Short mmCIF file of C-alpha atoms in Angstrom, two decimals:
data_model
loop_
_atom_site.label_atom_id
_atom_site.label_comp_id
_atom_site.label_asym_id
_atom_site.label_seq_id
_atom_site.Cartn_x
_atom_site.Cartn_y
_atom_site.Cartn_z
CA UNK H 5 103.21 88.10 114.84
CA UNK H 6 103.27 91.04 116.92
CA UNK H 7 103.62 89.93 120.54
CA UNK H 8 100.44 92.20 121.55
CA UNK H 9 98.50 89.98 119.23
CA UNK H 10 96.23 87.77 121.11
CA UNK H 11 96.57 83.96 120.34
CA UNK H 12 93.92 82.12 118.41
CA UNK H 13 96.19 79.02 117.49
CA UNK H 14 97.14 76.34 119.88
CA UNK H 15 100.14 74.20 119.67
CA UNK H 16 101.16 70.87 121.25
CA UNK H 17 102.56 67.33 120.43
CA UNK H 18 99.75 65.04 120.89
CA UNK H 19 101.48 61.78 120.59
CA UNK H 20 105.08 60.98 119.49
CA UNK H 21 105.80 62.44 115.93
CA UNK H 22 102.29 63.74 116.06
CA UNK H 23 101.80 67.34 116.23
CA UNK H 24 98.41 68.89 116.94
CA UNK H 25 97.14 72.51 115.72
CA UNK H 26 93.87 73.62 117.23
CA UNK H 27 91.58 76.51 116.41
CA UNK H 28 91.28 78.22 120.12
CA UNK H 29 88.43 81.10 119.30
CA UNK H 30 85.63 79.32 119.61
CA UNK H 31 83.78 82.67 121.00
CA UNK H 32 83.58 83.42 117.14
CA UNK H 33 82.35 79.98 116.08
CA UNK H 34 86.40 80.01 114.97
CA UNK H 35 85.74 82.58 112.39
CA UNK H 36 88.88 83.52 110.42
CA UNK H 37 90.09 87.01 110.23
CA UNK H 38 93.56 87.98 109.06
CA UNK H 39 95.15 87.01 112.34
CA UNK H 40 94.05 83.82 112.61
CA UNK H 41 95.16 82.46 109.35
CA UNK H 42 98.42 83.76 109.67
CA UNK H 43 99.13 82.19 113.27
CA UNK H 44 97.59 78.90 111.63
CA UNK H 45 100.43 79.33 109.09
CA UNK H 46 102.96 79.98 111.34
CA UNK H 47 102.01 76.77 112.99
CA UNK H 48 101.80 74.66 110.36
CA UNK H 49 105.16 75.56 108.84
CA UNK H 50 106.57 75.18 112.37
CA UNK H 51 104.99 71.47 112.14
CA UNK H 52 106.43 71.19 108.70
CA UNK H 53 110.12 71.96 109.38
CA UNK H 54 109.91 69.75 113.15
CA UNK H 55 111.40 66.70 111.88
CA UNK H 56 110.13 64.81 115.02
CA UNK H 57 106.78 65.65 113.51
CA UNK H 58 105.99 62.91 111.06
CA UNK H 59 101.81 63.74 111.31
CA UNK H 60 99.77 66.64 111.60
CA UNK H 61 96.59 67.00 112.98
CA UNK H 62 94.07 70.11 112.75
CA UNK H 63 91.18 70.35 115.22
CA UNK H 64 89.26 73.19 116.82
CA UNK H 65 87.77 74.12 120.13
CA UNK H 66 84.42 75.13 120.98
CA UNK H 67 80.64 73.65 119.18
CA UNK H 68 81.65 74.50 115.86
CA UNK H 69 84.76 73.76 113.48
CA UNK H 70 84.60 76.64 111.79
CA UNK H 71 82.16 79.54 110.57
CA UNK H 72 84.12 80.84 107.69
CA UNK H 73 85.54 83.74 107.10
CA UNK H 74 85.05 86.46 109.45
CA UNK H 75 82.68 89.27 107.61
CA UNK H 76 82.97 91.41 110.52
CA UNK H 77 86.68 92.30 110.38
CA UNK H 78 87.78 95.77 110.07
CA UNK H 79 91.17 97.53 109.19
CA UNK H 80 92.67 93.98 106.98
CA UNK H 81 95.52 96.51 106.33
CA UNK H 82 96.32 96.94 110.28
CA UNK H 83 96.03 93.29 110.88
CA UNK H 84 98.18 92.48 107.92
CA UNK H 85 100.89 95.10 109.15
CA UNK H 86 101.77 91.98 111.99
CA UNK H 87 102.55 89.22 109.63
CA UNK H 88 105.34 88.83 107.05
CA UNK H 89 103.33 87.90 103.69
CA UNK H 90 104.11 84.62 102.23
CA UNK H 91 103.92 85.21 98.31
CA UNK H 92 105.43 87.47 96.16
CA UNK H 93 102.47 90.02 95.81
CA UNK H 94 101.91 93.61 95.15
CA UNK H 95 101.63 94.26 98.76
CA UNK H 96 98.31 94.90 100.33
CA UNK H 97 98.15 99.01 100.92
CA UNK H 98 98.07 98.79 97.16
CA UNK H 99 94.17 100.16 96.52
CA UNK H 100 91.65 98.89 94.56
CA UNK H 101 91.10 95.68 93.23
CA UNK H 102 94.68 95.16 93.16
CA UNK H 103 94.89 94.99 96.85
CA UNK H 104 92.16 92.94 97.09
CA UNK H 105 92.79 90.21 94.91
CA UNK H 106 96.59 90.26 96.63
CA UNK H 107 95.01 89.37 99.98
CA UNK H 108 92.87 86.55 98.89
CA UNK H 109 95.49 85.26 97.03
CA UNK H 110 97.35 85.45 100.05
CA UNK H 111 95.52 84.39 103.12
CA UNK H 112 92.61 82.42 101.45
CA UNK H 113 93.67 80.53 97.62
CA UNK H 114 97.59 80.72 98.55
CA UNK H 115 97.76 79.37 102.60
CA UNK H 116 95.07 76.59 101.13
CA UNK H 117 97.24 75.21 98.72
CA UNK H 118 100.51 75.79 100.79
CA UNK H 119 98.71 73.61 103.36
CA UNK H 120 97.55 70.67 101.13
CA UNK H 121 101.36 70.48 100.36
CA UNK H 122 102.82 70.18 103.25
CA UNK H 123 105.06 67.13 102.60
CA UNK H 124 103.38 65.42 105.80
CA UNK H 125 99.65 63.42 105.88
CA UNK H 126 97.29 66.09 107.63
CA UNK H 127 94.11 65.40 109.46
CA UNK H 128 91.09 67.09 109.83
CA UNK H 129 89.26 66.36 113.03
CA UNK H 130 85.84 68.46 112.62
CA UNK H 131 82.73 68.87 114.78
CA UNK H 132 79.57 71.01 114.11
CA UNK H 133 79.48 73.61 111.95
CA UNK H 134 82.10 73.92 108.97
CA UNK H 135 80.70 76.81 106.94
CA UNK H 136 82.15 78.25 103.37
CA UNK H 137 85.62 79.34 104.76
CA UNK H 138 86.16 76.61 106.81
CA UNK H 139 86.06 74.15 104.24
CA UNK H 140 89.30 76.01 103.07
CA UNK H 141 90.90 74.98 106.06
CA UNK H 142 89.67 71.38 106.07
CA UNK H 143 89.82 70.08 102.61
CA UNK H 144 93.59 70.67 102.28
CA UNK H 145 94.12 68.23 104.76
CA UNK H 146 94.75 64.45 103.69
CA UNK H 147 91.93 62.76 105.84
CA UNK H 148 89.08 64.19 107.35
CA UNK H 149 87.62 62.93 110.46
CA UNK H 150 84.20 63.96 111.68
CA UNK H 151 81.89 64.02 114.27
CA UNK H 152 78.37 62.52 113.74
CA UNK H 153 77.48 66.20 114.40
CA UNK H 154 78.94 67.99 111.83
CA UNK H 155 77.39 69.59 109.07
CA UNK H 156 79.52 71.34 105.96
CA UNK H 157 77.79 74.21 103.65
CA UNK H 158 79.02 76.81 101.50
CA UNK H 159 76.77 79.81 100.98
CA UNK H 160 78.43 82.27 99.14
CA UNK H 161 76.30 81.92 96.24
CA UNK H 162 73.41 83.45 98.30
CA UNK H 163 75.75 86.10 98.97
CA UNK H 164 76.36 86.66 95.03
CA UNK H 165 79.77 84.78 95.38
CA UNK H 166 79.78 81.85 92.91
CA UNK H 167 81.76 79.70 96.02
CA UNK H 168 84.85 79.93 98.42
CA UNK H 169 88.20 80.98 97.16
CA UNK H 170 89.63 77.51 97.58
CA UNK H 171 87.49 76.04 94.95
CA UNK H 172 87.71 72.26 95.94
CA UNK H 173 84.50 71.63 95.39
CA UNK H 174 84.38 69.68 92.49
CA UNK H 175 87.20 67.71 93.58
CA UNK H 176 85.65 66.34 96.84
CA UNK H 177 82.17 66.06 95.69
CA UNK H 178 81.89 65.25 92.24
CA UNK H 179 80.19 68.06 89.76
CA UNK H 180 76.90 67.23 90.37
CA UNK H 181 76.84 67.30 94.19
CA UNK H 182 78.96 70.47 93.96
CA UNK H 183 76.39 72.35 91.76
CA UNK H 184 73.67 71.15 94.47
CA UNK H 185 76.25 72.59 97.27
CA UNK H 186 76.52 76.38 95.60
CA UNK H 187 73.06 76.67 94.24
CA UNK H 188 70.88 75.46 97.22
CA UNK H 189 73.60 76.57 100.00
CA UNK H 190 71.98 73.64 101.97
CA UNK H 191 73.93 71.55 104.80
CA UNK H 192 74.78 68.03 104.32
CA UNK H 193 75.93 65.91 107.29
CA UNK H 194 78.78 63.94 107.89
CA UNK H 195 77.46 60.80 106.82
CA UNK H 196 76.79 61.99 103.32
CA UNK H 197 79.59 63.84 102.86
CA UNK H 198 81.16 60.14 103.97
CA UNK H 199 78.85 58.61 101.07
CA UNK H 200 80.18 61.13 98.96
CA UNK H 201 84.01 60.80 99.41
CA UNK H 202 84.95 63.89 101.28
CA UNK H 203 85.02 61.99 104.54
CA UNK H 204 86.98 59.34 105.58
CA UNK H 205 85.33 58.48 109.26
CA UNK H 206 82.20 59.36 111.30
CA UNK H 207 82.42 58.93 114.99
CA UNK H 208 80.46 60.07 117.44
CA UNK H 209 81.27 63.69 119.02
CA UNK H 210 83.00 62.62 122.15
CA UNK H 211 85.04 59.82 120.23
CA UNK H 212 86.48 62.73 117.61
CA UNK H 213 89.79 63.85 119.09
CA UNK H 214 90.38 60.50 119.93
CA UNK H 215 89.89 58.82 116.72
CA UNK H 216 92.01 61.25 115.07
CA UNK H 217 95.14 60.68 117.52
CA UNK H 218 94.09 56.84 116.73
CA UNK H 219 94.54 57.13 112.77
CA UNK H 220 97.58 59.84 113.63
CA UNK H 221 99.24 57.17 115.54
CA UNK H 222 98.64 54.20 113.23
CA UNK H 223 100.00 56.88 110.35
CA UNK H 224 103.24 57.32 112.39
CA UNK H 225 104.33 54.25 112.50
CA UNK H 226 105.11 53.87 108.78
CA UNK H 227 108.20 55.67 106.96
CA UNK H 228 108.42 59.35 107.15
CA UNK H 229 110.02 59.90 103.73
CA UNK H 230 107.68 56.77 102.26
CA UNK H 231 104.74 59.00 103.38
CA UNK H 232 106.03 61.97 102.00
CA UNK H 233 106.34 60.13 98.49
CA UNK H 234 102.75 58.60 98.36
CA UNK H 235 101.08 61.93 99.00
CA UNK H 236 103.03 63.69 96.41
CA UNK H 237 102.20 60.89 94.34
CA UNK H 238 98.35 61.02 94.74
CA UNK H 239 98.61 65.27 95.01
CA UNK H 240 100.30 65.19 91.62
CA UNK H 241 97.55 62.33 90.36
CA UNK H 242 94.96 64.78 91.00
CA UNK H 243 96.95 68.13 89.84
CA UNK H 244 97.64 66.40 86.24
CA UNK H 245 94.04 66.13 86.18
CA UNK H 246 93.77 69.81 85.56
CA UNK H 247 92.70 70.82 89.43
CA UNK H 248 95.47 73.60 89.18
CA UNK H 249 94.31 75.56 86.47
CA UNK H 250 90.56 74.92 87.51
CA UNK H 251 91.22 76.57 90.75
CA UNK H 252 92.91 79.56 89.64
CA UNK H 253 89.71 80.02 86.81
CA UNK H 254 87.45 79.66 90.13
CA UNK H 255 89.62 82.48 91.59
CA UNK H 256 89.55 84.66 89.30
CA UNK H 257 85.90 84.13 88.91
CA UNK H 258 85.85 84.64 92.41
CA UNK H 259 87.83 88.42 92.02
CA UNK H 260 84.92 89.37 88.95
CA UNK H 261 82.18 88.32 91.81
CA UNK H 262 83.94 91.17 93.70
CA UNK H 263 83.90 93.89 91.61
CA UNK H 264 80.37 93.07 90.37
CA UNK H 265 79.17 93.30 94.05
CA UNK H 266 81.44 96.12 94.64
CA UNK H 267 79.62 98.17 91.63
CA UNK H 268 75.98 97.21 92.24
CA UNK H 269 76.02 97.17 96.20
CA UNK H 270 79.01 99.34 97.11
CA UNK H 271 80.66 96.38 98.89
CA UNK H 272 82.16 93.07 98.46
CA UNK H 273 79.03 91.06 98.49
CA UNK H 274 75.43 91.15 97.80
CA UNK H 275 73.93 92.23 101.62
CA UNK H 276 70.64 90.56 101.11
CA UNK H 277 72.12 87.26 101.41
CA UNK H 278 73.39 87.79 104.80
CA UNK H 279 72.27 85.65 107.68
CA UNK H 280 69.54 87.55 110.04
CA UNK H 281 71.95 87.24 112.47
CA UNK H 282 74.20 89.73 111.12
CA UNK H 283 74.17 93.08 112.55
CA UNK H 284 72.08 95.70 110.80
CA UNK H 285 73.65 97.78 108.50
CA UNK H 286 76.72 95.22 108.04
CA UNK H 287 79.21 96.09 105.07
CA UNK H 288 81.86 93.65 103.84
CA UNK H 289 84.63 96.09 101.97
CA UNK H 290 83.76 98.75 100.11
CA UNK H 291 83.99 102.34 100.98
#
């Protein structure tokens, strides 16, 4: 990271052997552009290779967890210039598609899965909004934690995406409830995403931090290297189940959403699903 880069990642050890990341740009509702995913890399492989860490937990400041990916970021190729990619790809000043699909692999599909493998029990501690992109940061983690606040959507169908790049969605909700997700692009709350089986807890807001040191703690306690074998164990349960290929399918899928939108609207999405809010005349890639 170059050290002009403002930080959007906070670090600290919350507890012994527990290690807390935070989300610090709560200005942006914690959007994610390029930076910000690679300084919440950085910190969890610093958390990763700490062997006084033994639990991880990821939590963000401000109302809202997370609104996603940030549609309003310009020059990816300047931002990307500061960080040393991760995977073996074609580089991303290569043009076209090409490039394209070699970021997302990158930053969105490849940190995701990176994450959920961290040999270390993760927790998600979230609070209002967590919005398409965000669920990319929170489903990777082993437990999720929420606030009796929070709300969790995915609306990239409505922005002729058929769902996030991290395609979970099936795997934490069950076919059914993830059709209902994509096609509606409705919130559900934190108590039905508990009656669902995505979340472990509801608490109430001002409990949340709290209750996720509590379970951190508890987690702790018990055998770093025992730890490390039970979530490889369940991990590999759910991989032999065919999640792997599934996901990359749902990439790819993802890529052909792309260069549909890129054809028919000169950008990387269909503009007339984009919230009100959005300025006028917003364009997401393209020319």
């Amino acid at each position: 990271m170059s050290e002009s880069s403002p930080s959007f990642i906070l670090y600290e050890m919350a507890a012994p052997h527990v290690a807390r990341i935070t989300l610090n740009r709560p200005a942006q509702a914690n959007s994610q552009d390029t930076r910000v995913l690679y300084q919440l890399n950085e910190a969890f492989d610093r958390a990763a290779h700490d062997e006084d860490v033994k639990v991880i937990i990821l939590a963000a400041n401000g109302k809202h967890f997370s609104a996603g990916h940030d549609l309003l970021e310009k020059d990816y190729a300047k931002n990307m210039s500061e960080f040393r990619t991760v995977f073996p790809v074609c580089g991303f000043g290569c043009g076209g598609g090409a490039g394209q699909m070699a970021r997302e692999e990158e930053i969105y599909l490849g940190f995701s899965e990176r994450w959920r493998n961290i040999p270390k029990p993760t927790i998600a501690a979230v609070q209002g909004k967590c919005i398409a992109g965000g669920l990319m940061l929170v489903w990777p983690c082993d437990i999720i934690i929420a606030s009796e606040d929070a709300t969790f959507s995915d609306m990239t169908v409505t922005i002729g995406v058929g769902g996030v790049e991290f395609f979970q969605h099936v795997w934490e909700l069950g076919a059914r409830k993830a059709k209902e997700m994509l096609y509606t692009s409705d919130e559900f709350t934190a108590q039905q995403a508990q009656d669902w089986g995505m979340v472990n807890q509801v608490v109430p807001r001002d409990g949340l931090a709290q209750a996720a040191l509590d379970m951190a703690t508890k987690i702790a306690r018990k055998p770093a290297f025992a730890l490390k074998l039970a979530k490889k164990a369940i991990n590999g349960s759910v991989d032999a189940q065919g999640r792997e290929i599934a996901m990359q399918n749902a990439f790819h899928l993802h890529q052909l959403a792309h260069t549909h939108n890129l054809k028919m609207f000169d950008q990387l999405i269909d503009p007339s699903g984009l919230p009100p809010a959005m300025p006028k005349g917003t364009k997401v890639g393209g020319a």
